[in-house]
Tab-separated table of C-alpha atoms in Angstrom:
chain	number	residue	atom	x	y	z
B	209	UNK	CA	13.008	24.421	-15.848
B	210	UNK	CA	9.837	22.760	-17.421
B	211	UNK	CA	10.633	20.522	-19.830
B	212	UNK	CA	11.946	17.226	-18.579
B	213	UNK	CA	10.623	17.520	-15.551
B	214	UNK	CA	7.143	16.442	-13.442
B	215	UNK	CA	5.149	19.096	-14.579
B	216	UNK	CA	5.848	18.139	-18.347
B	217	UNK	CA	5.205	14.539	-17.817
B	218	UNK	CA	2.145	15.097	-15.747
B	219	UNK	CA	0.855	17.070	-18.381
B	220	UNK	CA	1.659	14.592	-20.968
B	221	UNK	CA	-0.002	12.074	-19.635
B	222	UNK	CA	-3.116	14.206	-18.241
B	223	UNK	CA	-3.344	14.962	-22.389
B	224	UNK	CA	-2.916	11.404	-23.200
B	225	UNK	CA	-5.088	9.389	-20.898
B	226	UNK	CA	-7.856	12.237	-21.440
B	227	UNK	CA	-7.745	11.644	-25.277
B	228	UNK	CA	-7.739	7.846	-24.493
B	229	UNK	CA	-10.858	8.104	-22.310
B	230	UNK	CA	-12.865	10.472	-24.618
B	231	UNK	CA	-12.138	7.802	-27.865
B	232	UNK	CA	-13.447	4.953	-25.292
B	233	UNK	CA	-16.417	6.804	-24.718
B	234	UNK	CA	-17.479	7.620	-27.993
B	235	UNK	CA	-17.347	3.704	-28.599
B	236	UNK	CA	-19.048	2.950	-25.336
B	237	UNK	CA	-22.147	5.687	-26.334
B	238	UNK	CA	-22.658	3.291	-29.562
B	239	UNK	CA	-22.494	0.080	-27.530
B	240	UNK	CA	-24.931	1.482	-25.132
B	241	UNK	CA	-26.991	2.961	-28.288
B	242	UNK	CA	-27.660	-0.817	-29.231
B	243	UNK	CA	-29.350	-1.306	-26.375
B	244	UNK	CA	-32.406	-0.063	-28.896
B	245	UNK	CA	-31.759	-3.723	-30.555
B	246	UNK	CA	-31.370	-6.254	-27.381
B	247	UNK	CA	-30.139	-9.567	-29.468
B	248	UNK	CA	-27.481	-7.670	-30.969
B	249	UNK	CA	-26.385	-5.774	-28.271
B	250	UNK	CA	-26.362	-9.225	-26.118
B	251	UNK	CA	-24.555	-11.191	-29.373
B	252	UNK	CA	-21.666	-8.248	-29.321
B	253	UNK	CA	-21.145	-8.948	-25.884
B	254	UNK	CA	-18.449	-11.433	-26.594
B	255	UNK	CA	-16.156	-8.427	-27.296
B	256	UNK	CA	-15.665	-6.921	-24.145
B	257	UNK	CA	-15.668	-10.348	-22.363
B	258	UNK	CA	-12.572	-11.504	-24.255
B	259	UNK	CA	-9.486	-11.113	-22.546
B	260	UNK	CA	-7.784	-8.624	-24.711
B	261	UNK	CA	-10.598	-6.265	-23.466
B	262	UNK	CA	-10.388	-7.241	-20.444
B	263	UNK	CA	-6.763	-6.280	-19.872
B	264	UNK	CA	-7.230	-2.883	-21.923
B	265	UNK	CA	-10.185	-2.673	-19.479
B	266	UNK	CA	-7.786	-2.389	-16.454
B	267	UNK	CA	-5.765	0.265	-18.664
B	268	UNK	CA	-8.843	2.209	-19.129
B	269	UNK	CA	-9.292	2.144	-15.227
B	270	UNK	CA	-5.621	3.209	-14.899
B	271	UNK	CA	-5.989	6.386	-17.808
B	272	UNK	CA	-9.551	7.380	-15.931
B	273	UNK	CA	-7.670	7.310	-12.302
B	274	UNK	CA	-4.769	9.486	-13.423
B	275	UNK	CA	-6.353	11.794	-14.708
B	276	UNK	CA	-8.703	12.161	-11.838
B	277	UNK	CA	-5.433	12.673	-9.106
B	278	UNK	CA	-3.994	14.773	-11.523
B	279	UNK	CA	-7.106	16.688	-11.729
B	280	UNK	CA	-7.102	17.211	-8.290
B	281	UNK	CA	-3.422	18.077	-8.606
B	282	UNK	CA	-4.658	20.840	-10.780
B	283	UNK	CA	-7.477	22.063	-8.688
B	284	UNK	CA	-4.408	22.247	-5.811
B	285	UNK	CA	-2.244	24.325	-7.817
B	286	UNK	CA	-5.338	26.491	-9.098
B	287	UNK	CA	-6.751	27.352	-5.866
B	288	UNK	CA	-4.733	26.465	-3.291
B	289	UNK	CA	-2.034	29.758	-2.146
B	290	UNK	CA	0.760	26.827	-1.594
B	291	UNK	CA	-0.079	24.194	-4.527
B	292	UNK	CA	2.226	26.122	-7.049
B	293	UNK	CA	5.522	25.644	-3.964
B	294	UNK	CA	4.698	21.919	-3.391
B	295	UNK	CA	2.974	20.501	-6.920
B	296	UNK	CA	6.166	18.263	-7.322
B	297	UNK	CA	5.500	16.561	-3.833
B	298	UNK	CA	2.063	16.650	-4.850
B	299	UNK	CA	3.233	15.107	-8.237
B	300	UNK	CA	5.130	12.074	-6.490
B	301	UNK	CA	2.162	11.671	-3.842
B	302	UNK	CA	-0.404	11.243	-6.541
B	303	UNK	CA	2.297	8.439	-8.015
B	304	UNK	CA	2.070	6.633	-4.746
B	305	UNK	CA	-1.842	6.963	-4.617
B	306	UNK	CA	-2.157	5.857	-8.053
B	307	UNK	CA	0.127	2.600	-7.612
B	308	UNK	CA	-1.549	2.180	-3.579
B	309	UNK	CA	-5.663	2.085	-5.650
B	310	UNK	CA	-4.549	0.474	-9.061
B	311	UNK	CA	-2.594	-2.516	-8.346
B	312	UNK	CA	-5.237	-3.784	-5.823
B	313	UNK	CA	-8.097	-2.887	-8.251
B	314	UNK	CA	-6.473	-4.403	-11.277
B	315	UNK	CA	-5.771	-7.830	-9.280
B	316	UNK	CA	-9.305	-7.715	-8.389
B	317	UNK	CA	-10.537	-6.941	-12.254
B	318	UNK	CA	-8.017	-9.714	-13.712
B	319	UNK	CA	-8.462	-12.432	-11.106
B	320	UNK	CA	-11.822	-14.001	-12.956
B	321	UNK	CA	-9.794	-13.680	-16.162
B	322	UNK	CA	-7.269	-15.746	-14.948
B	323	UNK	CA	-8.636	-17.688	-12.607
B	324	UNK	CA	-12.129	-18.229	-14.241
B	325	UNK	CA	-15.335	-17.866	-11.444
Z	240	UNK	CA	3.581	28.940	-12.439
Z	241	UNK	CA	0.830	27.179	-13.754
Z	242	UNK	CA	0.128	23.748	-14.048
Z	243	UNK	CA	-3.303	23.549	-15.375
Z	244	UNK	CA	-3.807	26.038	-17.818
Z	245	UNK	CA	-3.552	29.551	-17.022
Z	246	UNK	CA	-6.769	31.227	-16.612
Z	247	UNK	CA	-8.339	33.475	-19.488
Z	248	UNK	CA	-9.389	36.542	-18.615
Z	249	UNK	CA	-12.605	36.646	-20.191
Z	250	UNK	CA	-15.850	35.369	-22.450
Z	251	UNK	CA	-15.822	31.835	-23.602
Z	252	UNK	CA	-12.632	31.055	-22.654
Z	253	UNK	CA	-13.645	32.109	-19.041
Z	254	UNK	CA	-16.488	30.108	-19.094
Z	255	UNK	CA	-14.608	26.489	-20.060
Z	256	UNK	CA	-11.861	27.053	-18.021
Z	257	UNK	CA	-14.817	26.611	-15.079
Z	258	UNK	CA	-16.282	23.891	-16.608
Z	259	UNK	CA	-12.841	21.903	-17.206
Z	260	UNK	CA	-12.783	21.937	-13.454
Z	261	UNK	CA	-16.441	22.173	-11.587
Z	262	UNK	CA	-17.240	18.972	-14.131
Z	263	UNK	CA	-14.260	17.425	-13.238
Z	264	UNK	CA	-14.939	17.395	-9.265
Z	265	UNK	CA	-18.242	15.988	-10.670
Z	266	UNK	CA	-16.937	13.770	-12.997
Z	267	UNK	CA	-14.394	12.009	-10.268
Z	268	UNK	CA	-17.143	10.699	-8.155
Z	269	UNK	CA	-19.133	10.038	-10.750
Z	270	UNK	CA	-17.228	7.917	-13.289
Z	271	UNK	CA	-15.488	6.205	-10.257
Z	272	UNK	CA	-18.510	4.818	-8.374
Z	273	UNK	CA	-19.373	4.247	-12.014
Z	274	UNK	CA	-16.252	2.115	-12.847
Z	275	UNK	CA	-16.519	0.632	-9.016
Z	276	UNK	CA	-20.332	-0.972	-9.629
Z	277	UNK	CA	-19.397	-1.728	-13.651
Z	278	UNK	CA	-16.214	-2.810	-13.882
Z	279	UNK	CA	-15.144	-4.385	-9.853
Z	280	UNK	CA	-17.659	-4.871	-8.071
Z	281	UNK	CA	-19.605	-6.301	-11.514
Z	282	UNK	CA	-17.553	-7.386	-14.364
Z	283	UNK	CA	-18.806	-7.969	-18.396
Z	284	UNK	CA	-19.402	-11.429	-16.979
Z	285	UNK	CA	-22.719	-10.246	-15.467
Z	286	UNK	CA	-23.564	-7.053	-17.398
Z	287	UNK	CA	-26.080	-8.079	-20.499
Z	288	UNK	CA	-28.836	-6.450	-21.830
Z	289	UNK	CA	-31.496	-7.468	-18.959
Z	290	UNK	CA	-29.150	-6.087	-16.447
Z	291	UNK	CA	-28.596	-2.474	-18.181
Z	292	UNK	CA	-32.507	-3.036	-18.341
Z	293	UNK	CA	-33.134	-3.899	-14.511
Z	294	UNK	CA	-30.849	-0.993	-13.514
Z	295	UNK	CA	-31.987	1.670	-15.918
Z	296	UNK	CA	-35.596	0.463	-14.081
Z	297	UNK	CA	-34.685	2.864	-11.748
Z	298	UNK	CA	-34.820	6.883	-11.973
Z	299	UNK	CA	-31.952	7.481	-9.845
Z	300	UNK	CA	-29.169	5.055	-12.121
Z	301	UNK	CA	-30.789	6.937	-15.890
Z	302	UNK	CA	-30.431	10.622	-14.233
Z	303	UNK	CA	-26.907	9.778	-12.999
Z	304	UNK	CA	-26.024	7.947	-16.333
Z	305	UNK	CA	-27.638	10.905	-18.092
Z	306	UNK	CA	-25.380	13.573	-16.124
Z	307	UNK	CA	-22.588	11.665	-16.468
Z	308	UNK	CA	-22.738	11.625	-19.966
Z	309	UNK	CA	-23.166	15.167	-20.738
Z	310	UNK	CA	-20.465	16.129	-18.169
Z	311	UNK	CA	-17.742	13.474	-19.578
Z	312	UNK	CA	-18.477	14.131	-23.056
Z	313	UNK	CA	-18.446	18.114	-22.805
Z	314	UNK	CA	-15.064	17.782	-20.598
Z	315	UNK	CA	-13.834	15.305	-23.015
Z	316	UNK	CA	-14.865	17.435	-26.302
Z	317	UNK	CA	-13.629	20.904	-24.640
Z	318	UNK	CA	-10.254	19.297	-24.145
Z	319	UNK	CA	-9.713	17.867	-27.298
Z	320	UNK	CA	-10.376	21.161	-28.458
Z	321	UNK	CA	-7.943	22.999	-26.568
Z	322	UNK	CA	-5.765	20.196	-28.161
Z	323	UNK	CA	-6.952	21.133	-31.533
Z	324	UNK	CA	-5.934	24.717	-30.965
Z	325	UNK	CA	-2.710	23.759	-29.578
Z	326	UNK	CA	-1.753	21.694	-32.921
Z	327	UNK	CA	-3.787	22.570	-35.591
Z	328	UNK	CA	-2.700	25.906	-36.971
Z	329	UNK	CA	-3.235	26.005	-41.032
Z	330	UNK	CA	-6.965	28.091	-41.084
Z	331	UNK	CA	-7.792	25.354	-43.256
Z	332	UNK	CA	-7.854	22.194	-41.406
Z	333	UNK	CA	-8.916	24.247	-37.737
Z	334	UNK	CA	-12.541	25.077	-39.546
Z	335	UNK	CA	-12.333	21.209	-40.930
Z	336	UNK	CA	-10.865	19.666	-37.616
Z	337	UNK	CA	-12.981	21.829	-35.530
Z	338	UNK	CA	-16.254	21.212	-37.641
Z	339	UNK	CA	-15.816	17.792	-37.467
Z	340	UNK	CA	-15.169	17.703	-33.831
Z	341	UNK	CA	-18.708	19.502	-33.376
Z	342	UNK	CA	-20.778	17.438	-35.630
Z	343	UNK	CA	-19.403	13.940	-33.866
Z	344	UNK	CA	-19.798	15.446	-30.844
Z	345	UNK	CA	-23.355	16.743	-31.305
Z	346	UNK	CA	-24.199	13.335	-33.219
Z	347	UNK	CA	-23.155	11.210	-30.593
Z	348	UNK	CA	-24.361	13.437	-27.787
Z	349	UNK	CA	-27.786	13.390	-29.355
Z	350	UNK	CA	-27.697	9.576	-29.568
Z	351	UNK	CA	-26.497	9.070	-25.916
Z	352	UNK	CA	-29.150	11.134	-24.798
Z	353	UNK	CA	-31.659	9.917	-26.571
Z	354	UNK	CA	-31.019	5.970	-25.318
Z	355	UNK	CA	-31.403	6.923	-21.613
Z	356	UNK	CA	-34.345	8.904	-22.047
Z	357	UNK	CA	-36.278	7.061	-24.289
Z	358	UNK	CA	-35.050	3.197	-23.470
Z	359	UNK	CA	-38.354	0.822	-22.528
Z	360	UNK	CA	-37.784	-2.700	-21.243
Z	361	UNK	CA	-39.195	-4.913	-23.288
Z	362	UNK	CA	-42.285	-6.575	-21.428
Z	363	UNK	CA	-40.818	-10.399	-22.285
Z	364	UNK	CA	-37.997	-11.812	-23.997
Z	365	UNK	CA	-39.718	-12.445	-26.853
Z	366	UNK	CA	-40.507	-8.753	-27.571
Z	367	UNK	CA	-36.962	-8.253	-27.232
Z	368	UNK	CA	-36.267	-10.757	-29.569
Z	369	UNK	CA	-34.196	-12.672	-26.901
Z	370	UNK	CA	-33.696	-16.510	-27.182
C-alpha cells in the first residue's frame, strides 16, 4: 500500500520543499542581480535582516536539507540492489538525521536573532 | 517499487532523469557548504555589497557560484516541469504553463549568469555610489 504511508509523504514533501526552494531562488537571482546597483542592493538589505526572514531563513535551510537526504534516499533506492527492501528504514533514518543537523543548525542561525551579537 | 521516478526508457526523458540525479549529488555539496559559509558560519548581519564584492574577488567563489546556479536552476526548472506534466492536462494551459516556465527560466538564467560573469568592484565607494 502507497498511499498513507512513508513513501507518499516523502514524496510529498520532496515535491514541496523542491518547489519552495526553486521560488526562493528565483528571488535570490534578482537580489543578487542588484548587485549591478550597490546602494540599492545595500538599502534592500534590511529585508533579509528582519526577523521574519530570518526565521523563514531557518525554514529554507530545513526545505534545502530534506530534500538533499531524501535525494540520497532516492539515489539508494535507484541504484542500490537492497534500497527498494529497506527505503522505509531508510525513510525513518533520514528523519533522525534531519532532526540530529537541523535543530543544532537552527539554534545556531536564531541565536543572534534572539540574543543580538 | 520505485521511489524516485521510474526510469524512461529513452530520448529526453532519459537524459533528465540523469540530470535530476548526477546534479543533485552536485548540488548537495554545493548548496550546503553554500548555506554553511552564507547563512551559519556568516549571517545577513555581515553579508553587504562589499562582502559579495571581496568574495566574488576570487575565481574559485564566481565559478562555484556560477555552477551552482546553472545546476540548481536546471534541477529546479526540470522538476517543476515534471510537476507541470503531472497536473496540467488541458493542451491549452500545458503550451501556456510550459511556455511560461521556459521564458522565466531562460530570463532569469540569462540574468544570473550574466551578474557573475560580468560583476566589477567598483574601485571606491564613491564609484559605487556608497555613503
Amino acid at each position: 500500500m502507497y498511499r498513507g504511508r512513508e513513501g507518499m509523504w516523502s514524496w510529498i514533501l520532496h515535491r514541496v520543499t523542491g518547489l519552495g526552494i526553486l521560488l526562493f531562488l528565483a528571488i535570490h537571482i534578482v537580489d543578487i542581480y542588484l548587485l549591478g546597483w550597490p546602494d540599492v542592493f545595500n538599502k534592500l538589505l534590511f529585508l533579509y535582516r528582519h526577523p521574519v526572514f530570518r526565521v523563514a531563513e531557518v525554514f529554507l535551510v530545513a526545505a534545502v536539507l530534506y530534500h538533499a537526504l531524501n535525494g540520497i534516499r532516492i539515489l539508494l533506492v535507484d541504484f542500490w540492489v537492497e534500497g527498494t527492501r529497506l527505503h522505509r528504514q531508510i525513510f525513518w533514518a533520514q528523519v533522525v538525521l534531519f532532526l540530529l543537523i537541523w535543530i543544532p543548525t537552527s539554534l545556531l542561525m536564531l541565536s543572534p536573532v534572539v540574543f543580538g551579537r | 517499487m520505485y521511489v524516485g521516478r521510474e526510469r524512461p526508457t529513452g530520448g529526453f526523458e532519459v537524459f533528465a532523469w540523469f540530470f535530476m540525479r548526477i546534479s543533485g549529488v552536485v548540488l548537495i555539496l554545493l548548496v550546503l557548504g553554500h548555506l554553511a559559509i552564507m547563512h551559519v558560519l556568516n549571517t545577513v548581519d555581515e553579508i553587504d555589497f562589499e562582502f559579495v564584492a571581496a568574495r566574488w574577488g576570487s575565481p574559485f567563489w564566481r565559478t562555484y557560484d556560477l555552477v551552482m546556479l546553472w545546476l540548481a536552476w536546471l534541477h529546479g526548472l526540470n522538476g517543476l516541469r515534471m510537476v507541470i506534466d503531472d497536473y496540467v492536462h488541458r493542451k491549452g494551459w500545458r503550451a501556456v504553463t510550459l511556455t511560461a516556465l521556459a521564458l522565466v527560466g531562460f530570463v532569469l538564467l540569462a540574468m544570473g549568469t550574466q551578474i557573475i560573469l560580468t560583476f566589477e568592484a567598483p574601485t571606491s565607494r564613491v564609484t559605487a555610489g556608497l555613503p
